[in-house]
Tab-separated table of C-alpha atoms and ligand atoms in Angstrom:
chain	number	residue	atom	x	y	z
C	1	UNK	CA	4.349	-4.274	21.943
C	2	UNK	CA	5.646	-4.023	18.619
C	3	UNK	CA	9.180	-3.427	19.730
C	4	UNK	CA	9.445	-6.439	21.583
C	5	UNK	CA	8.384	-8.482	18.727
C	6	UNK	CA	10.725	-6.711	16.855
C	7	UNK	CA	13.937	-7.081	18.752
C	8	UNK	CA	12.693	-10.673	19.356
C	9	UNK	CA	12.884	-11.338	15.913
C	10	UNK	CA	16.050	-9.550	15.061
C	11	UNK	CA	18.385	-11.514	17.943
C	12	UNK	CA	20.996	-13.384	16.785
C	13	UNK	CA	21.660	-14.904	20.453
C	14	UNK	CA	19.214	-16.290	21.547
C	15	UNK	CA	18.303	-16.560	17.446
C	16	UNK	CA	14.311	-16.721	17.689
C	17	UNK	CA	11.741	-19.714	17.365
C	18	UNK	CA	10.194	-19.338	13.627
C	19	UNK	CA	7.167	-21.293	14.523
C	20	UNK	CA	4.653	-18.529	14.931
C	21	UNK	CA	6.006	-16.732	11.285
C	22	UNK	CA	2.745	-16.999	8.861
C	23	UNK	CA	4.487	-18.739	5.972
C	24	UNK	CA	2.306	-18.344	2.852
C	25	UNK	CA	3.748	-20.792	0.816
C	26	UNK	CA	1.893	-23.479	3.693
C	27	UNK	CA	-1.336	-21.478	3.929
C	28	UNK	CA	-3.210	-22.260	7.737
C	29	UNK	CA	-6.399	-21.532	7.045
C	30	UNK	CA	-6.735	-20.869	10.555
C	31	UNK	CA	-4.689	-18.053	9.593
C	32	UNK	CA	-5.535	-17.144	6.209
C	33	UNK	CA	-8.298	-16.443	3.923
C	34	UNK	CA	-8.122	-17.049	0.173
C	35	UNK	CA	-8.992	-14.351	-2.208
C	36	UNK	CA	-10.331	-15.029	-5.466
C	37	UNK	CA	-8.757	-12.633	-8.575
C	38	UNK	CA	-10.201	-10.530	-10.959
C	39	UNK	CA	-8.590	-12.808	-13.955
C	40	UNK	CA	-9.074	-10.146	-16.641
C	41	UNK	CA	-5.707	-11.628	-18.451
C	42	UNK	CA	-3.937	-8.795	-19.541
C	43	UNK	CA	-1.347	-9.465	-22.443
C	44	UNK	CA	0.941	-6.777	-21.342
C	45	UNK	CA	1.236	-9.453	-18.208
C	46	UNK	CA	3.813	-11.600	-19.764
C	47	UNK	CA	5.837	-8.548	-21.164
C	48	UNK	CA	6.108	-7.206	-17.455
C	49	UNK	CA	7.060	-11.062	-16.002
C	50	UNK	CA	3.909	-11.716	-14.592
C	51	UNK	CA	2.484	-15.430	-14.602
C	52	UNK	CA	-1.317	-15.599	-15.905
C	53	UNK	CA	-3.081	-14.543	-12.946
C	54	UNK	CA	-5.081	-17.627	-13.261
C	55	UNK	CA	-2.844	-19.260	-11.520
C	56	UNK	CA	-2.037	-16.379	-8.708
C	57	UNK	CA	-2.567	-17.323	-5.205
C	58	UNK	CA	-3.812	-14.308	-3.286
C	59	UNK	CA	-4.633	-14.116	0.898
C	60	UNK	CA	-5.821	-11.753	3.314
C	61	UNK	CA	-4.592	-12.229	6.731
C	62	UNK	CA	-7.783	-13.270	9.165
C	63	UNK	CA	-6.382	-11.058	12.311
C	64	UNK	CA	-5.076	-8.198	10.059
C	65	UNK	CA	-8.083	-7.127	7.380
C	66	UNK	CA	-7.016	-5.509	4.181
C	67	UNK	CA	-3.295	-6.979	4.703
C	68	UNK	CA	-3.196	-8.590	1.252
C	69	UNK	CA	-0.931	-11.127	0.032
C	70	UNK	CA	-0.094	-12.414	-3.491
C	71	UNK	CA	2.395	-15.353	-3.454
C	72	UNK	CA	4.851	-14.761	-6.439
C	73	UNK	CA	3.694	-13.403	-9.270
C	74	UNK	CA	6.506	-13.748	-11.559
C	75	UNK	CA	7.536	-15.631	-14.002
C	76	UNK	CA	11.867	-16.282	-13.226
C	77	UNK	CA	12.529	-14.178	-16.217
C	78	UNK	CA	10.114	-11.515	-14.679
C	79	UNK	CA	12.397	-11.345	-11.425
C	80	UNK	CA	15.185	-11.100	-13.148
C	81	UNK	CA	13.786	-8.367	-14.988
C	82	UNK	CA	12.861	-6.381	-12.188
C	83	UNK	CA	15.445	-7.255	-9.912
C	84	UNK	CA	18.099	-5.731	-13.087
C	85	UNK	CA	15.451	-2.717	-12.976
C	86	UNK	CA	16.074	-1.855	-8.825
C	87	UNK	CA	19.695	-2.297	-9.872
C	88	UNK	CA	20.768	-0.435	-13.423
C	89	UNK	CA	18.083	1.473	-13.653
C	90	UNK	CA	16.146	2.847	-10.843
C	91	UNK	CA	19.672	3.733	-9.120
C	92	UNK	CA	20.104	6.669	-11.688
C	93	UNK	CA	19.381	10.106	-11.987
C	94	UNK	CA	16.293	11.202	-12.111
C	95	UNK	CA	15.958	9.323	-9.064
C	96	UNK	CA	17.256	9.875	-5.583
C	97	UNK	CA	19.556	7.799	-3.922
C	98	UNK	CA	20.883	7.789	0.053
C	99	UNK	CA	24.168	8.243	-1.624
C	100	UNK	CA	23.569	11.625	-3.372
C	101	UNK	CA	24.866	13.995	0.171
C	102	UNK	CA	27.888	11.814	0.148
C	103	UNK	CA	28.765	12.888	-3.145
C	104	UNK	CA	30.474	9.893	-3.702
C	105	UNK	CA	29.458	9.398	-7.178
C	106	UNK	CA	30.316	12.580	-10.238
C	107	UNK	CA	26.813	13.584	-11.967
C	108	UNK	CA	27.952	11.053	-15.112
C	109	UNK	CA	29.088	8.494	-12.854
C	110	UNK	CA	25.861	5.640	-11.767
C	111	UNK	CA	25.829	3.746	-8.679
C	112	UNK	CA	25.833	0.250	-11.182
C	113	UNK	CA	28.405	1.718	-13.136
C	114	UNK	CA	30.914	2.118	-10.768
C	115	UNK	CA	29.830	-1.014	-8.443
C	116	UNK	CA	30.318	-3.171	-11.015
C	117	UNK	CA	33.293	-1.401	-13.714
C	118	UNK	CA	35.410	0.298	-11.651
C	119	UNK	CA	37.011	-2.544	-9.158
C	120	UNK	CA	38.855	0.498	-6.909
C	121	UNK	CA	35.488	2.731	-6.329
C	122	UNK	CA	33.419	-0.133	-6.674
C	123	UNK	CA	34.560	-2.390	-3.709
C	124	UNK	CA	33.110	0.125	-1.161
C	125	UNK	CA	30.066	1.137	-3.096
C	126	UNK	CA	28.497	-2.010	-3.422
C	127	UNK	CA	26.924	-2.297	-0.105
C	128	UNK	CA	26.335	1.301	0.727
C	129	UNK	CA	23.228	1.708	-1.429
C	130	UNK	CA	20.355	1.819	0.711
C	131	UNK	CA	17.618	3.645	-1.228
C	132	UNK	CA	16.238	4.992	-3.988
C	133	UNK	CA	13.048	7.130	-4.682
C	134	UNK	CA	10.706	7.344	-8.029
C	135	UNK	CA	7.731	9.760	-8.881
C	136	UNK	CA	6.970	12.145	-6.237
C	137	UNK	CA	10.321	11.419	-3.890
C	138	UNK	CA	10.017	10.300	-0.276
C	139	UNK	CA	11.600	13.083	2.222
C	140	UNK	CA	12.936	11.214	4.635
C	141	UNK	CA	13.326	13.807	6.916
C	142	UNK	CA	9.818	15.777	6.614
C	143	UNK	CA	7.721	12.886	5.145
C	144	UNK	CA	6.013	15.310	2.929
C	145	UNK	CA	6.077	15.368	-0.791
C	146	UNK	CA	6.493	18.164	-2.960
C	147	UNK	CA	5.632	19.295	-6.405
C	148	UNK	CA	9.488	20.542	-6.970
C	149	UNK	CA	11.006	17.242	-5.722
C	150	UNK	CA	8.773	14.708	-8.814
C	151	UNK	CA	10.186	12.819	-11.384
C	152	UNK	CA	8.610	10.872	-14.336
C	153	UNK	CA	7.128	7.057	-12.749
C	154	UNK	CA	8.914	4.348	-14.854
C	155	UNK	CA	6.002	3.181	-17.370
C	156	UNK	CA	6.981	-0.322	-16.435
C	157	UNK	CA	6.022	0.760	-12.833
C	158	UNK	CA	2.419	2.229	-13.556
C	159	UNK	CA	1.495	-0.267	-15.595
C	160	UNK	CA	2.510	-3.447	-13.774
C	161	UNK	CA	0.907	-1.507	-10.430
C	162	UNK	CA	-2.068	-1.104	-13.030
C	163	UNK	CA	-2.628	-5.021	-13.316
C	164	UNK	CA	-1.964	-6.276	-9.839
C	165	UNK	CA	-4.063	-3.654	-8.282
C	166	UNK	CA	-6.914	-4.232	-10.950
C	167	UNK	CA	-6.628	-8.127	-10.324
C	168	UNK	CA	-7.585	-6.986	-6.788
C	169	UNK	CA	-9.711	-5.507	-7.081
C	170	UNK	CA	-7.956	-1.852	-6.875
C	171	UNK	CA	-9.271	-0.635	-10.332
C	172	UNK	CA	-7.805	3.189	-10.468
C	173	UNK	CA	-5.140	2.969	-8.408
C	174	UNK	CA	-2.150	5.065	-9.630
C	175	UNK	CA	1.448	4.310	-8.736
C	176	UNK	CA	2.749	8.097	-8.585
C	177	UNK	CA	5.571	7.301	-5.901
C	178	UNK	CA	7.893	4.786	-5.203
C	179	UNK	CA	10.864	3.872	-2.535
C	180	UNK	CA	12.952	0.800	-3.683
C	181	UNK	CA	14.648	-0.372	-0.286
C	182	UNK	CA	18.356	-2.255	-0.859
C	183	UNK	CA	19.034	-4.650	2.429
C	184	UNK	CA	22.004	-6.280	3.054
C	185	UNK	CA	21.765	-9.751	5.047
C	186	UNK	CA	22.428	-7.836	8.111
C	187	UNK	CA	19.566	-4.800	7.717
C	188	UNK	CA	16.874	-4.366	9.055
C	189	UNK	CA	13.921	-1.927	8.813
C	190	UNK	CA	12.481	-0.007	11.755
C	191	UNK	CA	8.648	0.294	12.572
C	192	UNK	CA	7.307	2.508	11.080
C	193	UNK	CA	3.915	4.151	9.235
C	194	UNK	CA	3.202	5.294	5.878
C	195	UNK	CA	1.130	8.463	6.697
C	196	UNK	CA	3.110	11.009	3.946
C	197	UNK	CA	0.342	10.258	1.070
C	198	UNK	CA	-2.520	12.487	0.825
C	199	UNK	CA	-4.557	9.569	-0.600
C	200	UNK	CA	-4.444	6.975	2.126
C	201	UNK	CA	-7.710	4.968	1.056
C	202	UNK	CA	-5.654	4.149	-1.780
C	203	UNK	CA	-3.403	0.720	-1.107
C	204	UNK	CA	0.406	0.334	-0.543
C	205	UNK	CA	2.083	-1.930	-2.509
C	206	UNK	CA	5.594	-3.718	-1.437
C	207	UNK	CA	7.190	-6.420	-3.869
C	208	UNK	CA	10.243	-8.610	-2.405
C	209	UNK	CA	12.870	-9.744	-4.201
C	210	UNK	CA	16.221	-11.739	-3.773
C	211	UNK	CA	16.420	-12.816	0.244
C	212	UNK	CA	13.826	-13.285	2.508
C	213	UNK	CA	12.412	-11.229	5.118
C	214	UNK	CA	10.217	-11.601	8.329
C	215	UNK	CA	8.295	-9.287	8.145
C	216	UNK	CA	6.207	-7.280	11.075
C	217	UNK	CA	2.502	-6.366	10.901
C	218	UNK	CA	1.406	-4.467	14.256
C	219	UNK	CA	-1.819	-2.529	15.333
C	220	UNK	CA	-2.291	1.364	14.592
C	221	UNK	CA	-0.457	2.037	17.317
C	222	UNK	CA	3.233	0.894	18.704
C	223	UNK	CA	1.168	-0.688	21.968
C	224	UNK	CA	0.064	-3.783	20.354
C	225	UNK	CA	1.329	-6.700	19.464
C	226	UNK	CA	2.795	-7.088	15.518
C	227	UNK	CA	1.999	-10.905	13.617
C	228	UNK	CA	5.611	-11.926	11.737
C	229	UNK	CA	5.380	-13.498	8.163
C	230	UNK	CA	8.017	-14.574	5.816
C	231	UNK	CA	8.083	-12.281	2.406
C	232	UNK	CA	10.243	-14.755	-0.207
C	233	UNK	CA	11.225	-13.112	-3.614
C	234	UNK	CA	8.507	-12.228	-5.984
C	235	UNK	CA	5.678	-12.107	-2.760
C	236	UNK	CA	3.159	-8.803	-3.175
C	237	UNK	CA	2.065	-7.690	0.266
C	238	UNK	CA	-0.645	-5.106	-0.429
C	239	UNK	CA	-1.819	-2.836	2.814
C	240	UNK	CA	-5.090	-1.636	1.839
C	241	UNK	CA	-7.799	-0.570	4.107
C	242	UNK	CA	-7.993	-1.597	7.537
C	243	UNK	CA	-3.934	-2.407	7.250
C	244	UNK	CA	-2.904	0.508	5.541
C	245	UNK	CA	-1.912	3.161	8.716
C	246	UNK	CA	-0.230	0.076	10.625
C	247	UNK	CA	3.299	-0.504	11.655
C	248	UNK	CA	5.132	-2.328	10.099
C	249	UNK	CA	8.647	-2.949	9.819
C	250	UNK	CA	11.567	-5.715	8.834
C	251	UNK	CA	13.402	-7.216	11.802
C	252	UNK	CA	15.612	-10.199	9.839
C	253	UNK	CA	16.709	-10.659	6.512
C	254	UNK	CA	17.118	-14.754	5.931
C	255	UNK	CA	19.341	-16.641	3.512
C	256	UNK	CA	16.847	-18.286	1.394
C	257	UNK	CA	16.894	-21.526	0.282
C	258	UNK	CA	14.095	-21.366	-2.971
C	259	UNK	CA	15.565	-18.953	-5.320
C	260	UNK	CA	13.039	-18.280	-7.913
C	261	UNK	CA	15.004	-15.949	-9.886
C	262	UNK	CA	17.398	-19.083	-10.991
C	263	UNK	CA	16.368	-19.855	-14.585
C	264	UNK	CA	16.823	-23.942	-14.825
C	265	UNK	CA	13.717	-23.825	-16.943
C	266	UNK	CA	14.992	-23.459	-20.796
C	267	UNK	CA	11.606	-23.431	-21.992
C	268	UNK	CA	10.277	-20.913	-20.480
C	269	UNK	CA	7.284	-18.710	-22.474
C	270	UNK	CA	8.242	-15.866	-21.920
C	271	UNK	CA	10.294	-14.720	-24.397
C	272	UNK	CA	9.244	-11.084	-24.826
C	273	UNK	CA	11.723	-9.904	-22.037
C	274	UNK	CA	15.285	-10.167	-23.238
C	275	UNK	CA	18.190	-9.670	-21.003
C	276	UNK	CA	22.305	-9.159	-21.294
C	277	UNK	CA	23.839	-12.415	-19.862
C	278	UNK	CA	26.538	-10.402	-18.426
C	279	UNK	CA	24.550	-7.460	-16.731
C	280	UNK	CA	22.051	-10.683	-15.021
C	281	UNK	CA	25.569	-12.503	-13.913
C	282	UNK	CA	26.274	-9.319	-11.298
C	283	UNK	CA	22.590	-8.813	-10.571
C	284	UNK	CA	22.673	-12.585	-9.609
C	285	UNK	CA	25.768	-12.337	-7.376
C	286	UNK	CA	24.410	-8.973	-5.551
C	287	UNK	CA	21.164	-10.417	-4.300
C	288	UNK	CA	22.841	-13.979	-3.294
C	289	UNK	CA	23.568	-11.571	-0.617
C	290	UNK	CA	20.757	-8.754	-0.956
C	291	UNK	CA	17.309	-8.144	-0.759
C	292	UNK	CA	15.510	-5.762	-2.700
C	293	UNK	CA	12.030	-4.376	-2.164
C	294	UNK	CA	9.700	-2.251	-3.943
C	295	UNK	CA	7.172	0.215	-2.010
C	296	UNK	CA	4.716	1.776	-4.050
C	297	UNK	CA	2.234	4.440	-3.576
C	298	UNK	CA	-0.634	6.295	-4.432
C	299	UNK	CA	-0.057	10.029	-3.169
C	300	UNK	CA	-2.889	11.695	-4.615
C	301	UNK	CA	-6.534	11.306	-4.552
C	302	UNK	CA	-8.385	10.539	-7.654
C	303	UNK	CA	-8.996	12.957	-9.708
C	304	UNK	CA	-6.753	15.450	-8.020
C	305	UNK	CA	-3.821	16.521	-10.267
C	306	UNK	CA	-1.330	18.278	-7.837
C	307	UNK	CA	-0.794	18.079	-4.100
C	308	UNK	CA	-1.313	22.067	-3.535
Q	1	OGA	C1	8.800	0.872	3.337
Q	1	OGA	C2	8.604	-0.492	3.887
Q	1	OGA	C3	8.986	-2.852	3.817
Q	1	OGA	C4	9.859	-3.909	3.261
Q	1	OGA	O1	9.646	1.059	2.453
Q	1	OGA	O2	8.077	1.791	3.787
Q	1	OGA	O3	7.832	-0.621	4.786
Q	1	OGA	O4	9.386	-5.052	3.194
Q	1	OGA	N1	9.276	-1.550	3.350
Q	1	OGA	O5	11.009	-3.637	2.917
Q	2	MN	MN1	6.573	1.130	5.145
């Protein structure tokens, strides 16, 4: 049962046996199949902090077809880049955020603002954001979209989604929705399926960043049995086909050890991103503690322009 993985995972006492977590970065080809890439190098790559996908290292996991997994991506400059994004940016208005019913923040005020210039408001704030949704929003409550409640996608969004998904093998696949998840070290997230979009051929992206996760793959129903695998900052899981309607759902959020967002590397290429040394110093400290993760859909099916 999915649940009882679930709960074994997130004990603290007894704190569970790892061994059986599918760690990537070791690949058991018992386990795991490798994928090759569609290595149409794509200039705009290095602008959005991807590595040349040459050297990408992409699985499918044997037991759970169409569960996708690209091993980091991203160049350290590229996770600071997006890791600032989840923070300064994609906590602002347009967007929505769990905060906006407590009306803790005025309409000028921004949850990065206030976290991180006003000490007083700040202190509380910090740790109470939780989500934040992009292009057509997430209703949490009815899990339907709807034409009144869409926003503009962040170009950075669609066109990073358009060169993972075309190294895939996804040609046409349209980011038109986003959630960006904000976990604590003591969160978790329950199982769950991602049923809302109308297009559900289309694949499901989810980039980690900051901490790492175990992560729970089930069956299409809560019945069976889920397989655990670590996610580590800059890992893509993709849930295309076969994977897409399972549940799914993060049990434990780990300290990490490998932090890949720590620029010791002074040569680094890419120079195209540039970044404010002070605004990267807070982003740094938050996800020492934090871990940040990017869920990105397709709603629509292709060709169709509205959802009604
Ligand atoms: C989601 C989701 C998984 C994760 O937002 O629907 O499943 O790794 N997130 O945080
Ligand atoms: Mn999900």
């Amino acid at each position: 049962m999915f649940k009882d993985s679930f709960k074994y995972y997130k004990s603290r006492n007894p704190p569970p046996d790892l061994k059986d977590v599918v760690d990537f970065s070791i690949p058991d080809l018992n386990k795991v199949r490798i994928i090759t890439t569609q290595c149409v190098e794509n200039q705009q790559g290095d602008k959005l902090g991807l590595k040349p996908i040459k050297e990408w290292r992409v699985y499918e996991l044997i037991d759970v077809p169409g569960l996708i997994f690209i091993e980091n991506p991203f160049t350290e400059i590229g996770q600071q880049y997006w890791i600032l994004k989840c923070l300064k940016d994609y906590s602002k208005k347009p967007n929505k955020l769990n905060l906006d019913i407590h009306n803790v923040l005025n309409d000028n005020e921004s949850w990065w603002d206030i976290t991180f210039g006003n000490p007083e408001k700040g202190k509380n704030l910090l740790s109470k954001l939780r989500w934040t949704t992009l292009g057509y929003h997430h209703n949490w409550d009815t899990k339907k979209y709807s034409e009144d409640l869409k926003t503009q996608m962040p170009l950075e969004i669609v066109k990073l989604m358009d060169i993972l998904a075309d190294a895939i093998g996804f040609q046409g696949f349209k980011a038109e929705a986003a959630i960006i998840n904000y976990y604590r070290m003591n969160s978790t997230l329950a199982g769950h399926t991602d049923h809302s979009e109308i297009n559900i051929d289309a694949p499901l992206f989810s980039i980690s960043f900051g901490q790492t996760a175990i992560f729970l793959i089930g069956g299409l129903t809560q019945e069976e049995p889920a397989v655990a695998m670590y996610l580590r900052s800059g890992d893509i899981v993709v849930m295309s086909e076969g994977s897409r309607l399972r549940y799914h759902g993060v049990p434990k959020i780990l300290p990490t050890i490998i932090k890949p967002w720590e620029t010791n590397n002074a040569s680094e290429s890419n120079t195209s991103i540039s970044k404010n040394v002070d605004h990267w110093k807070k982003a740094k400290m938050y996800i020492s503690e934090a871990r940040i993760n990017m869920n990105i859909r397709q709603v629509l099916k292709s060709g169709q322009m509205t959802l009604y």
